[in-house]
Amino acid sequence: MESMFEDDISILTQEALGPSEVWLDAPGDPSLGGDMCSASHFALITAYGDIKERLGGLERENATLRRRLKVYEIKYPLINDFGEEHSFSLYEIKDGSLLEVEKVSLQQRLNQFQHELQKNKEQEEQLGEMIQAYEKLCVEKSDLETELGEMRALVETHLRQICGLEQQLRQQQGLRDAAFSSLSPPPAPAPPCTDLDLHYLALRGGSSLSHGWPGPTPSVSELERRRLEEALEAAQGEARGAQLREEQLQAECERLQEELKQLQETRAQDLASNQSERDMAWVKRVGDDQVNLALAYTELTEELGRLRELSSLQGRILRTLLQEQARSGGPREDYALPAGLEVSGKLRVALNNHLLWSKFNQHQTEMIITKQGRRMFPFLSFTVAGLEPTSHYQMFVDVVLVDQHHWRYQSGKWVQCGKAEGSMPDSPNTGAHWMRQEVSFGKLKLTNNKGASNNATQMIVLQSLHKYQPRLHIVEVNDGEPEAACNSSNTHIFTFQETQFIAVTAYHNAEITQLKIDNNPFAKGFRENFES
C-alpha cells in the first residue's frame, strides 16, 4: 500500500512524467498563472496526504479489530457442548497459525503463573514447618530455662544455709576457744560448795574436781558442730546434684539445636534436588496435553469443513433435481421416485443425507435417549421445493410409533409409549425462505424425561425400547393466523422409511455403534480409541 501511495505522490510531483509529457497546469503554461498553478498543486498534494493518513489510520484500526477478534475467538470456544457447533469465520481458517501461536504464548504464561503459584505454596509449607519447629524449640527452651531457674534458686537456698551453718560453726568454735583459753583458779582449801560453784565447775570442767565428780561428757557445742557439718555435707551434695542436672539440661539443649540445624540443611538439600525434577515433569505433562488439544481441535475443524461441503453438495444436487421436476410439471405416473425423495401435491421434499440413513437402516437404526436429551445422529435434513414464495408455511417434525408390536433385542421387552413434537425455531416463514436453504433439524434432541417438553425447546419425549418414525409436516398458514387454526387440508406430511429408529438408553448392536463412530464428526476421540 505504501508503494501505491508513493506512485500516486510521484504522479502529483511530476516524477512519473516522461520527457515528452507535459504537466497540464505547469508554470510554463500560458493559459494559467504561476500563482494559480502552484496553489492548485499544493492543495492537491495536501489533500492526497490527508487521504493517505486516513487510510493508514483505518489500516491500524482494522489490525486492532482483527487482534481483538482473535482474542475473543480464543477466549470463547466455538463448540461448547457435545454436538453444538457455531459458524467458523474465514479469518480464523486463514490465520489459524497465528491463533495457535498466540494460544501457545498464552498457555506458556499460564503455565508460568501456575508454576510460580505452586512454588509459593511449597515455600509457604516449608515456612510453616520451620515456624512449627521453631515454636517447639522455643517451648522446650522455656521449659529448660524454668527448670534451670528452679535449680539456681535451690542452689542459692542451699548456699545461704551453708553460709549460715558455717557462721554458726565459727561462733561455736570461738566460744569454745575462749572457754579453754581462760585460766584455772589456784588450789586452796575447799570452801563450802554452793550450787553456783558446782554449776561453774561443771561447765568449766576443772581438773581439781575430777577426783570427786564423774568424768567429763561431750559438750553441747561439739554436738551442734557435728550436726552443722552433716547439714553442710548434705547441702554440698544437693548443690553438686543441681550443677550436674544443669549441665545435662544444657547438653540436651545443644543437642536439640544441632538436630534442628541438620534438619534444616537436609530439607534444603531435598528441595534443591527434587524441585527441578518435579518442575520438568509438570511442564512436560502440561505441554503434551496442550499439543493433544490443539491437534484434536484442528482435526475437528477439518472434519466439520468436509461435512459442510458434503451437505452443501447434496443440497445443491437435490435442489436442482426438484427444480427440474417442477419445470417439467411433476413426475409422470409411470416415473418411479428416486430414493430419498417424497412428493405431496406440488410439494417435493428430499432427504439430504439419504445415503447415511440407508446405511444405518440396514442394521436397524438405534437412537440414544437421556434425561438431559441427546441429539439425533444421523439428524434430519431436508430440501423443499414447490412452495409458493409469498405464502407462509410452518414446518415441524413429530415422531410416532411405527406399530404396536413389542420389539426386543435378544431378551429385552418393549413397553407402550407416547409421542412428542419438535418445531423449527423460525416457523412460520415464507416459502422463499424455506426453499432458499436446507431445512435442518440438527439440534433436535431425544429425551425420556416427560417433564422436559414444558421446559425445553427442540426436545422430543420418547420411551425406551420402542420403534419410531420421524415425519416432516409442512402446514400452509395465513399471515397472522394462529397455529391452532391450521386445518388438515393445508397440511402435507412426508415420511422416509429409512429414518425409522428404535429408542434405547444404550447401544445394543455393535455395528450401529461402529457406524456412529465412523460417521459422527463429534466422535473423533472414540474413533481414535477404536483404532488404537
Short mmCIF file of C-alpha atoms in Angstrom, two decimals:
data_model
loop_
_atom_site.label_atom_id
_atom_site.label_comp_id
_atom_site.label_asym_id
_atom_site.label_seq_id
_atom_site.Cartn_x
_atom_site.Cartn_y
_atom_site.Cartn_z
CA MET A 1 0.00 0.00 0.00
CA GLU A 2 2.90 2.37 0.74
CA SER A 3 4.29 1.74 -2.72
CA MET A 4 0.93 2.55 -4.24
CA PHE A 5 0.79 5.82 -2.31
CA GLU A 6 4.33 6.68 -3.36
CA ASP A 7 3.42 6.11 -7.02
CA ASP A 8 0.43 8.39 -6.65
CA ILE A 9 2.52 11.08 -4.97
CA SER A 10 5.12 10.77 -7.71
CA ILE A 11 2.38 11.49 -10.22
CA LEU A 12 1.46 14.59 -8.26
CA THR A 13 5.10 15.75 -8.07
CA GLN A 14 5.74 15.24 -11.82
CA GLU A 15 8.30 12.50 -11.14
CA ALA A 16 6.47 9.95 -13.29
CA LEU A 17 6.16 12.14 -16.37
CA GLY A 18 8.23 11.29 -19.38
CA PRO A 19 10.35 13.79 -21.22
CA SER A 20 7.72 14.19 -23.91
CA GLU A 21 4.76 14.57 -21.49
CA VAL A 22 3.61 17.94 -20.24
CA TRP A 23 2.05 18.79 -16.88
CA LEU A 24 -1.37 20.26 -17.52
CA ASP A 25 -1.09 23.17 -15.14
CA ALA A 26 2.67 23.64 -15.33
CA PRO A 27 4.06 27.09 -14.61
CA GLY A 28 5.09 27.39 -18.24
CA ASP A 29 1.53 27.04 -19.47
CA PRO A 30 0.49 30.43 -20.77
CA SER A 31 -3.18 29.67 -20.13
CA LEU A 32 -2.74 29.62 -16.31
CA GLY A 33 -0.97 31.98 -13.98
CA GLY A 34 2.08 30.89 -11.96
CA ASP A 35 0.47 31.54 -8.57
CA MET A 36 -2.67 29.62 -9.50
CA CYS A 37 -0.65 26.61 -10.68
CA SER A 38 1.47 26.41 -7.56
CA ALA A 39 -1.55 26.84 -5.27
CA SER A 40 -3.53 24.14 -7.08
CA HIS A 41 -0.57 21.80 -7.00
CA PHE A 42 -0.01 22.38 -3.25
CA ALA A 43 -3.70 21.88 -2.42
CA LEU A 44 -3.82 18.63 -4.37
CA ILE A 45 -0.73 17.27 -2.61
CA THR A 46 -2.11 18.31 0.80
CA ALA A 47 -5.48 16.64 0.15
CA TYR A 48 -3.82 13.45 -1.04
CA GLY A 49 -1.56 13.36 2.02
CA ASP A 50 -4.62 13.73 4.24
CA ILE A 51 -6.30 10.82 2.44
CA LYS A 52 -3.16 8.72 2.86
CA GLU A 53 -3.05 9.42 6.61
CA ARG A 54 -6.73 8.46 6.95
CA LEU A 55 -6.15 5.21 5.08
CA GLY A 56 -3.20 4.44 7.36
CA GLY A 57 -5.40 5.08 10.41
CA LEU A 58 -8.09 2.79 9.02
CA GLU A 59 -5.50 0.05 8.43
CA ARG A 60 -4.28 0.35 12.04
CA GLU A 61 -7.85 0.24 13.34
CA ASN A 62 -8.54 -2.83 11.16
CA ALA A 63 -5.46 -4.56 12.58
CA THR A 64 -6.62 -3.76 16.12
CA LEU A 65 -10.07 -5.19 15.40
CA ARG A 66 -8.50 -8.37 13.98
CA ARG A 67 -6.40 -8.83 17.11
CA ARG A 68 -9.47 -8.37 19.30
CA LEU A 69 -11.39 -10.87 17.18
CA LYS A 70 -8.63 -13.43 17.62
CA VAL A 71 -8.62 -12.86 21.39
CA TYR A 72 -12.42 -13.28 21.58
CA GLU A 73 -12.37 -16.44 19.46
CA ILE A 74 -9.69 -17.92 21.71
CA LYS A 75 -11.45 -16.84 24.91
CA TYR A 76 -14.89 -18.15 23.90
CA PRO A 77 -14.69 -21.63 22.30
CA LEU A 78 -16.66 -22.28 19.14
CA ILE A 79 -18.01 -25.68 20.29
CA ASN A 80 -19.49 -25.54 23.76
CA ASP A 81 -21.49 -28.75 24.07
CA PHE A 82 -21.40 -32.22 22.59
CA GLY A 83 -22.56 -31.65 19.07
CA GLU A 84 -23.42 -27.94 19.36
CA GLU A 85 -21.41 -26.02 16.83
CA HIS A 86 -21.12 -22.41 15.74
CA SER A 87 -20.06 -20.93 12.44
CA PHE A 88 -16.35 -20.67 11.74
CA SER A 89 -15.11 -17.40 10.29
CA LEU A 90 -12.93 -17.32 7.20
CA TYR A 91 -10.44 -15.21 9.05
CA GLU A 92 -9.91 -17.96 11.61
CA ILE A 93 -9.26 -20.51 8.88
CA LYS A 94 -6.75 -18.22 7.15
CA ASP A 95 -4.95 -17.11 10.30
CA GLY A 96 -5.09 -20.43 12.16
CA SER A 97 -1.34 -20.44 12.60
CA LEU A 98 -1.42 -17.02 14.27
CA LEU A 99 -4.14 -18.24 16.61
CA GLU A 100 -2.08 -21.27 17.53
CA VAL A 101 0.98 -19.09 18.20
CA GLU A 102 -0.98 -16.76 20.45
CA LYS A 103 -2.64 -19.71 22.14
CA VAL A 104 0.75 -21.30 22.87
CA SER A 105 2.06 -17.97 24.18
CA LEU A 106 -0.92 -17.52 26.49
CA GLN A 107 -0.63 -21.11 27.66
CA GLN A 108 3.06 -20.59 28.43
CA ARG A 109 2.23 -17.56 30.52
CA LEU A 110 -0.49 -19.52 32.30
CA ASN A 111 1.96 -22.36 32.96
CA GLN A 112 4.48 -19.86 34.32
CA PHE A 113 1.89 -18.35 36.67
CA GLN A 114 0.81 -21.80 37.83
CA HIS A 115 4.44 -22.77 38.40
CA GLU A 116 5.06 -19.65 40.47
CA LEU A 117 1.88 -20.30 42.45
CA GLN A 118 2.94 -23.89 43.14
CA LYS A 119 6.40 -22.72 44.17
CA ASN A 120 4.92 -20.13 46.53
CA LYS A 121 2.67 -22.76 48.08
CA GLU A 122 5.64 -25.07 48.69
CA GLN A 123 7.62 -22.21 50.21
CA GLU A 124 4.68 -21.40 52.48
CA GLU A 125 4.50 -25.04 53.57
CA GLN A 126 8.26 -25.08 54.29
CA LEU A 127 7.99 -21.82 56.21
CA GLY A 128 5.08 -23.24 58.21
CA GLU A 129 7.11 -26.34 59.11
CA MET A 130 10.09 -24.22 60.16
CA ILE A 131 7.83 -21.99 62.25
CA GLN A 132 6.33 -25.04 63.96
CA ALA A 133 9.81 -26.44 64.68
CA TYR A 134 10.95 -23.05 65.98
CA GLU A 135 7.90 -22.79 68.25
CA LYS A 136 8.59 -26.27 69.58
CA LEU A 137 12.20 -25.34 70.31
CA CYS A 138 11.05 -22.14 72.00
CA VAL A 139 8.70 -24.13 74.23
CA GLU A 140 11.45 -26.60 75.12
CA LYS A 141 13.87 -23.74 75.74
CA SER A 142 11.38 -22.00 78.04
CA ASP A 143 10.87 -25.28 79.95
CA LEU A 144 14.63 -25.70 80.30
CA GLU A 145 15.02 -22.11 81.46
CA THR A 146 12.26 -22.64 84.02
CA GLU A 147 13.94 -25.79 85.36
CA LEU A 148 17.31 -24.03 85.35
CA GLY A 149 15.84 -21.11 87.33
CA GLU A 150 14.37 -23.52 89.86
CA MET A 151 17.73 -25.29 90.21
CA ARG A 152 19.53 -21.97 90.62
CA ALA A 153 17.06 -20.89 93.31
CA LEU A 154 17.59 -24.22 95.09
CA VAL A 155 21.38 -23.82 94.89
CA GLU A 156 21.16 -20.27 96.23
CA THR A 157 18.99 -21.50 99.12
CA HIS A 158 21.48 -24.26 99.91
CA LEU A 159 24.36 -21.80 99.72
CA ARG A 160 22.61 -19.46 102.14
CA GLN A 161 22.02 -22.39 104.50
CA ILE A 162 25.67 -23.42 104.19
CA CYS A 163 26.83 -19.85 104.89
CA GLY A 164 24.57 -19.68 107.96
CA LEU A 165 25.84 -23.04 109.24
CA GLU A 166 29.44 -22.01 108.69
CA GLN A 167 28.83 -18.75 110.59
CA GLN A 168 27.23 -20.64 113.48
CA LEU A 169 30.13 -23.11 113.44
CA ARG A 170 32.65 -20.27 113.64
CA GLN A 171 30.75 -18.71 116.53
CA GLN A 172 30.69 -22.00 118.44
CA GLN A 173 34.36 -22.56 117.72
CA GLY A 174 35.19 -19.07 119.04
CA LEU A 175 33.21 -19.66 122.22
CA ARG A 176 34.92 -22.98 122.76
CA ASP A 177 38.39 -21.48 122.23
CA ALA A 178 37.59 -18.69 124.63
CA ALA A 179 36.41 -21.19 127.22
CA PHE A 180 39.58 -23.32 127.02
CA SER A 181 41.92 -20.36 127.00
CA SER A 182 40.66 -18.99 130.37
CA LEU A 183 42.96 -19.68 133.35
CA SER A 184 42.07 -22.27 136.09
CA PRO A 185 41.82 -20.98 139.81
CA PRO A 186 44.82 -21.79 142.22
CA PRO A 187 44.49 -24.65 144.73
CA ALA A 188 43.08 -23.61 148.16
CA PRO A 189 41.14 -25.08 150.97
CA ALA A 190 37.92 -26.09 149.76
CA PRO A 191 35.24 -23.72 150.78
CA PRO A 192 31.74 -24.85 151.16
CA CYS A 193 30.44 -25.56 147.68
CA THR A 194 27.35 -23.86 146.72
CA ASP A 195 25.10 -24.73 143.85
CA LEU A 196 26.53 -21.89 141.79
CA ASP A 197 30.09 -23.11 142.26
CA LEU A 198 29.13 -26.62 141.25
CA HIS A 199 27.45 -25.35 138.13
CA TYR A 200 30.50 -23.24 137.25
CA LEU A 201 32.91 -26.12 137.80
CA ALA A 202 30.73 -28.46 135.77
CA LEU A 203 30.72 -26.04 132.89
CA ARG A 204 34.45 -25.39 133.09
CA GLY A 205 35.42 -28.99 133.76
CA GLY A 206 38.15 -28.13 136.26
CA SER A 207 40.76 -30.83 136.95
CA SER A 208 40.78 -30.21 140.68
CA LEU A 209 37.34 -31.66 140.97
CA SER A 210 37.93 -34.71 138.87
CA HIS A 211 38.56 -36.90 141.81
CA GLY A 212 35.20 -36.18 143.42
CA TRP A 213 32.84 -35.99 140.30
CA PRO A 214 32.03 -38.15 137.31
CA GLY A 215 34.18 -37.91 134.12
CA PRO A 216 33.53 -35.15 131.50
CA THR A 217 30.78 -35.71 128.81
CA PRO A 218 30.62 -34.26 125.23
CA SER A 219 29.67 -30.64 125.36
CA VAL A 220 26.66 -29.12 123.65
CA SER A 221 28.86 -27.16 121.23
CA GLU A 222 30.52 -30.32 119.90
CA LEU A 223 27.18 -31.93 119.08
CA GLU A 224 25.98 -28.78 117.38
CA ARG A 225 29.16 -28.62 115.32
CA ARG A 226 28.77 -32.21 114.14
CA ARG A 227 25.15 -31.56 113.22
CA LEU A 228 26.13 -28.48 111.25
CA GLU A 229 28.91 -30.36 109.44
CA GLU A 230 26.45 -33.09 108.40
CA ALA A 231 23.97 -30.48 107.15
CA LEU A 232 26.79 -28.76 105.25
CA GLU A 233 27.80 -32.00 103.55
CA ALA A 234 24.16 -32.70 102.59
CA ALA A 235 23.77 -29.18 101.15
CA GLN A 236 27.02 -29.54 99.20
CA GLY A 237 25.77 -32.87 97.79
CA GLU A 238 22.49 -31.27 96.68
CA ALA A 239 24.43 -28.40 95.09
CA ARG A 240 26.61 -30.85 93.18
CA GLY A 241 23.47 -32.72 92.00
CA ALA A 242 21.84 -29.46 90.87
CA GLN A 243 25.00 -28.47 89.00
CA LEU A 244 25.11 -31.88 87.30
CA ARG A 245 21.43 -31.55 86.33
CA GLU A 246 22.12 -28.09 84.88
CA GLU A 247 24.98 -29.46 82.79
CA GLN A 248 22.75 -32.27 81.49
CA LEU A 249 19.99 -29.79 80.52
CA GLN A 250 22.49 -27.57 78.71
CA ALA A 251 23.83 -30.58 76.79
CA GLU A 252 20.26 -31.59 75.84
CA CYS A 253 19.52 -28.05 74.60
CA GLU A 254 22.69 -28.03 72.47
CA ARG A 255 21.77 -31.43 71.04
CA LEU A 256 18.28 -30.21 70.05
CA GLN A 257 19.73 -27.12 68.38
CA GLU A 258 22.16 -29.30 66.43
CA GLU A 259 19.32 -31.60 65.29
CA LEU A 260 17.28 -28.57 64.15
CA LYS A 261 20.22 -27.28 62.11
CA GLN A 262 20.74 -30.70 60.49
CA LEU A 263 17.00 -30.97 59.73
CA GLN A 264 17.00 -27.56 58.02
CA GLU A 265 20.08 -28.44 55.95
CA THR A 266 18.58 -31.79 54.89
CA ARG A 267 15.27 -30.13 53.96
CA ALA A 268 17.04 -27.52 51.85
CA GLN A 269 19.07 -30.18 50.03
CA ASP A 270 15.97 -32.30 49.30
CA LEU A 271 14.08 -29.30 47.94
CA ALA A 272 17.01 -28.25 45.78
CA SER A 273 17.39 -31.75 44.30
CA ASN A 274 13.70 -32.58 43.73
CA GLN A 275 12.30 -29.18 42.74
CA SER A 276 13.82 -29.15 39.26
CA GLU A 277 12.68 -32.73 38.52
CA ARG A 278 9.09 -32.01 39.59
CA ASP A 279 9.02 -28.80 37.55
CA MET A 280 10.26 -30.52 34.40
CA ALA A 281 7.79 -33.38 34.73
CA TRP A 282 4.87 -31.00 35.28
CA VAL A 283 5.85 -28.78 32.35
CA LYS A 284 6.18 -31.82 30.07
CA ARG A 285 2.80 -33.20 31.09
CA VAL A 286 1.02 -29.87 30.56
CA GLY A 287 2.77 -29.38 27.22
CA ASP A 288 1.67 -32.80 25.97
CA ASP A 289 -1.93 -32.06 26.97
CA GLN A 290 -1.89 -28.76 25.11
CA VAL A 291 -0.43 -30.35 21.97
CA ASN A 292 -3.10 -33.09 22.01
CA LEU A 293 -5.82 -30.48 22.48
CA ALA A 294 -4.54 -28.41 19.56
CA LEU A 295 -4.37 -31.47 17.29
CA ALA A 296 -7.90 -32.55 18.23
CA TYR A 297 -9.20 -29.02 17.61
CA THR A 298 -7.55 -28.90 14.17
CA GLU A 299 -8.87 -32.32 13.16
CA LEU A 300 -12.38 -31.42 14.32
CA THR A 301 -12.29 -28.20 12.30
CA GLU A 302 -11.23 -30.08 9.17
CA GLU A 303 -13.92 -32.73 9.69
CA LEU A 304 -16.61 -30.09 10.11
CA GLY A 305 -15.46 -28.34 6.94
CA ARG A 306 -15.67 -31.56 4.94
CA LEU A 307 -19.11 -32.31 6.39
CA ARG A 308 -20.39 -28.87 5.40
CA GLU A 309 -19.06 -29.26 1.88
CA LEU A 310 -20.70 -32.68 1.52
CA SER A 311 -24.04 -31.43 2.88
CA SER A 312 -23.94 -28.38 0.61
CA LEU A 313 -23.18 -30.54 -2.42
CA GLN A 314 -26.04 -32.92 -1.66
CA GLY A 315 -28.41 -30.00 -1.15
CA ARG A 316 -27.46 -28.43 -4.49
CA ILE A 317 -27.92 -31.72 -6.34
CA LEU A 318 -31.32 -32.43 -4.80
CA ARG A 319 -32.45 -28.82 -5.25
CA THR A 320 -31.51 -28.99 -8.95
CA LEU A 321 -33.42 -32.26 -9.34
CA LEU A 322 -36.52 -30.83 -7.67
CA GLN A 323 -36.41 -27.68 -9.79
CA GLU A 324 -36.17 -29.75 -12.99
CA GLN A 325 -39.16 -31.82 -11.93
CA ALA A 326 -41.10 -28.65 -11.07
CA ARG A 327 -40.40 -27.18 -14.52
CA SER A 328 -41.50 -30.40 -16.21
CA GLY A 329 -44.86 -30.33 -14.40
CA GLY A 330 -44.20 -33.01 -11.81
CA PRO A 331 -43.27 -36.66 -12.08
CA ARG A 332 -45.12 -38.90 -14.53
CA GLU A 333 -47.34 -41.65 -13.25
CA ASP A 334 -45.01 -44.29 -14.63
CA TYR A 335 -42.00 -42.49 -13.22
CA ALA A 336 -40.58 -44.09 -10.07
CA LEU A 337 -39.43 -41.59 -7.46
CA PRO A 338 -35.78 -41.93 -6.55
CA ALA A 339 -34.86 -42.98 -3.03
CA GLY A 340 -34.84 -40.11 -0.57
CA LEU A 341 -37.49 -38.09 -2.46
CA GLU A 342 -41.17 -37.70 -1.46
CA VAL A 343 -43.94 -35.80 -3.29
CA SER A 344 -47.24 -34.46 -1.93
CA GLY A 345 -49.22 -32.46 -4.47
CA LYS A 346 -46.92 -29.75 -5.78
CA LEU A 347 -44.58 -30.04 -2.83
CA ARG A 348 -41.40 -32.08 -3.11
CA VAL A 349 -39.13 -32.92 -0.20
CA ALA A 350 -35.74 -34.61 -0.46
CA LEU A 351 -33.81 -36.16 2.42
CA ASN A 352 -30.33 -34.68 2.08
CA ASN A 353 -28.45 -37.38 4.00
CA HIS A 354 -30.43 -40.27 2.48
CA LEU A 355 -27.34 -42.42 1.88
CA LEU A 356 -26.25 -42.20 5.51
CA TRP A 357 -29.75 -43.02 6.79
CA SER A 358 -29.92 -46.01 4.42
CA LYS A 359 -26.62 -47.33 5.71
CA PHE A 360 -27.93 -47.17 9.29
CA ASN A 361 -31.32 -48.61 8.32
CA GLN A 362 -29.67 -51.80 7.04
CA HIS A 363 -28.74 -52.61 10.67
CA GLN A 364 -31.92 -51.18 12.28
CA THR A 365 -31.06 -47.68 13.48
CA GLU A 366 -30.86 -47.06 17.23
CA MET A 367 -31.11 -43.64 18.90
CA ILE A 368 -29.92 -42.90 22.42
CA ILE A 369 -32.36 -41.06 24.72
CA THR A 370 -31.25 -39.50 28.02
CA LYS A 371 -32.79 -37.38 30.75
CA GLN A 372 -30.96 -34.26 29.56
CA GLY A 373 -31.67 -35.03 25.91
CA ARG A 374 -29.35 -36.45 23.22
CA ARG A 375 -29.11 -35.15 19.66
CA MET A 376 -30.07 -37.44 16.81
CA PHE A 377 -27.39 -38.81 14.54
CA PRO A 378 -27.94 -39.04 11.67
CA PHE A 379 -30.01 -35.85 12.01
CA LEU A 380 -32.96 -34.85 9.82
CA SER A 381 -32.02 -32.54 6.92
CA PHE A 382 -34.45 -31.77 4.08
CA THR A 383 -34.59 -29.78 0.84
CA VAL A 384 -38.05 -28.41 -0.01
CA ALA A 385 -39.38 -27.30 -3.42
CA GLY A 386 -42.76 -26.34 -4.85
CA LEU A 387 -43.76 -23.83 -2.17
CA GLU A 388 -45.39 -20.53 -3.01
CA PRO A 389 -42.66 -17.92 -2.44
CA THR A 390 -45.01 -15.35 -0.87
CA SER A 391 -47.13 -17.73 1.22
CA HIS A 392 -46.27 -18.55 4.82
CA TYR A 393 -45.57 -22.09 5.95
CA GLN A 394 -44.92 -23.72 9.27
CA MET A 395 -42.60 -26.71 9.49
CA PHE A 396 -42.20 -29.15 12.34
CA VAL A 397 -41.25 -32.77 12.97
CA ASP A 398 -43.06 -35.31 15.07
CA VAL A 399 -42.15 -38.89 15.95
CA VAL A 400 -44.84 -41.58 16.01
CA LEU A 401 -44.91 -45.27 16.77
CA VAL A 402 -44.43 -47.49 13.75
CA ASP A 403 -46.66 -50.22 15.17
CA GLN A 404 -47.94 -51.63 18.46
CA HIS A 405 -45.65 -54.64 18.40
CA HIS A 406 -43.23 -55.35 21.18
CA TRP A 407 -39.67 -55.10 19.96
CA ARG A 408 -36.84 -56.93 21.58
CA TYR A 409 -33.12 -57.23 21.19
CA GLN A 410 -32.10 -60.64 22.41
CA SER A 411 -34.08 -60.97 25.68
CA GLY A 412 -35.32 -57.38 26.13
CA LYS A 413 -39.03 -56.44 26.12
CA TRP A 414 -40.76 -53.30 24.81
CA VAL A 415 -43.39 -51.25 26.63
CA GLN A 416 -46.06 -48.78 25.46
CA CYS A 417 -45.12 -45.09 24.89
CA GLY A 418 -46.47 -41.79 23.54
CA LYS A 419 -45.30 -39.14 21.11
CA ALA A 420 -43.81 -35.63 21.11
CA GLU A 421 -43.26 -32.86 18.60
CA GLY A 422 -40.33 -30.62 17.67
CA SER A 423 -40.85 -27.36 15.74
CA MET A 424 -38.43 -25.25 13.70
CA PRO A 425 -37.47 -22.13 15.68
CA ASP A 426 -38.10 -19.75 12.72
CA SER A 427 -41.58 -21.13 11.86
CA PRO A 428 -43.77 -19.87 10.29
CA ASN A 429 -41.92 -18.29 7.39
CA THR A 430 -42.29 -17.73 3.67
CA GLY A 431 -41.85 -20.40 1.03
CA ALA A 432 -38.91 -18.46 -0.45
CA HIS A 433 -37.17 -18.68 2.90
CA TRP A 434 -37.64 -22.46 3.18
CA MET A 435 -36.59 -23.16 -0.42
CA ARG A 436 -33.50 -20.95 -0.27
CA GLN A 437 -31.60 -23.33 2.01
CA GLU A 438 -31.83 -26.77 3.53
CA VAL A 439 -34.26 -27.39 6.39
CA SER A 440 -32.12 -29.00 9.09
CA PHE A 441 -33.26 -30.36 12.44
CA GLY A 442 -29.68 -30.93 13.60
CA LYS A 443 -30.34 -29.52 17.08
CA LEU A 444 -33.36 -31.74 17.73
CA LYS A 445 -32.85 -33.79 20.91
CA LEU A 446 -34.43 -37.02 22.14
CA THR A 447 -35.20 -37.49 25.84
CA ASN A 448 -37.05 -39.84 28.16
CA ASN A 449 -37.84 -37.06 30.66
CA LYS A 450 -41.59 -36.44 30.45
CA GLY A 451 -41.26 -33.05 32.12
CA ALA A 452 -38.78 -31.75 29.54
CA SER A 453 -41.39 -30.82 26.89
CA ASN A 454 -42.69 -27.94 29.01
CA ASN A 455 -39.27 -26.54 29.89
CA ALA A 456 -37.08 -27.02 26.79
CA THR A 457 -37.38 -26.35 23.08
CA GLN A 458 -36.23 -28.66 20.29
CA MET A 459 -36.93 -31.65 22.58
CA ILE A 460 -38.95 -34.81 21.78
CA VAL A 461 -40.05 -37.09 24.62
CA LEU A 462 -39.84 -40.82 23.81
CA GLN A 463 -39.88 -44.05 25.72
CA SER A 464 -37.09 -46.57 25.61
CA LEU A 465 -37.24 -49.77 23.55
CA HIS A 466 -39.87 -48.54 21.05
CA LYS A 467 -39.63 -48.15 17.29
CA TYR A 468 -40.40 -44.70 15.89
CA GLN A 469 -40.90 -43.00 12.52
CA PRO A 470 -39.97 -39.29 12.12
CA ARG A 471 -42.37 -37.27 9.95
CA LEU A 472 -42.00 -33.83 8.38
CA HIS A 473 -45.10 -31.60 8.48
CA ILE A 474 -45.47 -28.61 6.14
CA VAL A 475 -48.53 -26.51 7.01
CA GLU A 476 -49.60 -23.50 4.97
CA VAL A 477 -50.80 -20.70 7.26
CA ASN A 478 -52.15 -17.24 6.63
CA ASP A 479 -50.14 -14.25 7.79
CA GLY A 480 -51.13 -13.55 11.41
CA GLU A 481 -53.24 -16.73 11.70
CA PRO A 482 -52.70 -18.65 14.98
CA GLU A 483 -51.21 -22.12 14.79
CA ALA A 484 -54.31 -23.74 16.26
CA ALA A 485 -56.40 -22.51 13.30
CA CYS A 486 -54.47 -24.61 10.77
CA ASN A 487 -56.70 -27.24 9.12
CA SER A 488 -55.70 -30.60 7.75
CA SER A 489 -56.34 -29.60 4.11
CA ASN A 490 -53.29 -27.35 4.13
CA THR A 491 -51.04 -29.90 5.82
CA HIS A 492 -48.55 -32.08 3.93
CA ILE A 493 -46.83 -34.96 5.72
CA PHE A 494 -43.64 -36.57 4.43
CA THR A 495 -42.16 -39.81 5.76
CA PHE A 496 -38.96 -41.59 4.82
CA GLN A 497 -38.84 -45.27 5.72
CA GLU A 498 -35.07 -45.26 6.11
CA THR A 499 -35.33 -42.82 9.05
CA GLN A 500 -37.05 -45.32 11.35
CA PHE A 501 -35.19 -45.99 14.59
CA ILE A 502 -35.52 -47.69 17.97
CA ALA A 503 -35.13 -45.57 21.11
CA VAL A 504 -32.61 -47.07 23.54
CA THR A 505 -30.61 -45.93 26.54
CA ALA A 506 -27.50 -47.82 25.37
CA TYR A 507 -26.47 -49.23 22.01
CA HIS A 508 -27.21 -52.95 21.60
CA ASN A 509 -25.89 -53.55 18.09
CA ALA A 510 -22.11 -53.25 17.75
CA GLU A 511 -22.40 -52.43 14.03
CA ILE A 512 -24.61 -49.41 14.79
CA THR A 513 -22.06 -48.28 17.36
CA GLN A 514 -19.26 -48.55 14.81
CA LEU A 515 -21.27 -46.63 12.19
CA LYS A 516 -21.89 -43.83 14.69
CA ILE A 517 -18.19 -43.64 15.48
CA ASP A 518 -17.17 -43.69 11.82
CA ASN A 519 -19.63 -41.03 10.60
CA ASN A 520 -20.27 -38.70 13.55
CA PRO A 521 -17.70 -35.86 13.40
CA PHE A 522 -18.03 -35.35 17.16
CA ALA A 523 -16.93 -38.94 17.91
CA LYS A 524 -13.32 -38.33 16.94
CA GLY A 525 -12.00 -39.45 20.34
CA PHE A 526 -13.91 -42.75 20.18
CA ARG A 527 -12.62 -43.33 16.64
CA GLU A 528 -9.01 -42.95 17.79
CA ASN A 529 -9.58 -45.31 20.75
CA PHE A 530 -11.07 -48.00 18.45
CA GLU A 531 -8.17 -47.66 16.01
CA SER A 532 -5.58 -47.96 18.77
#
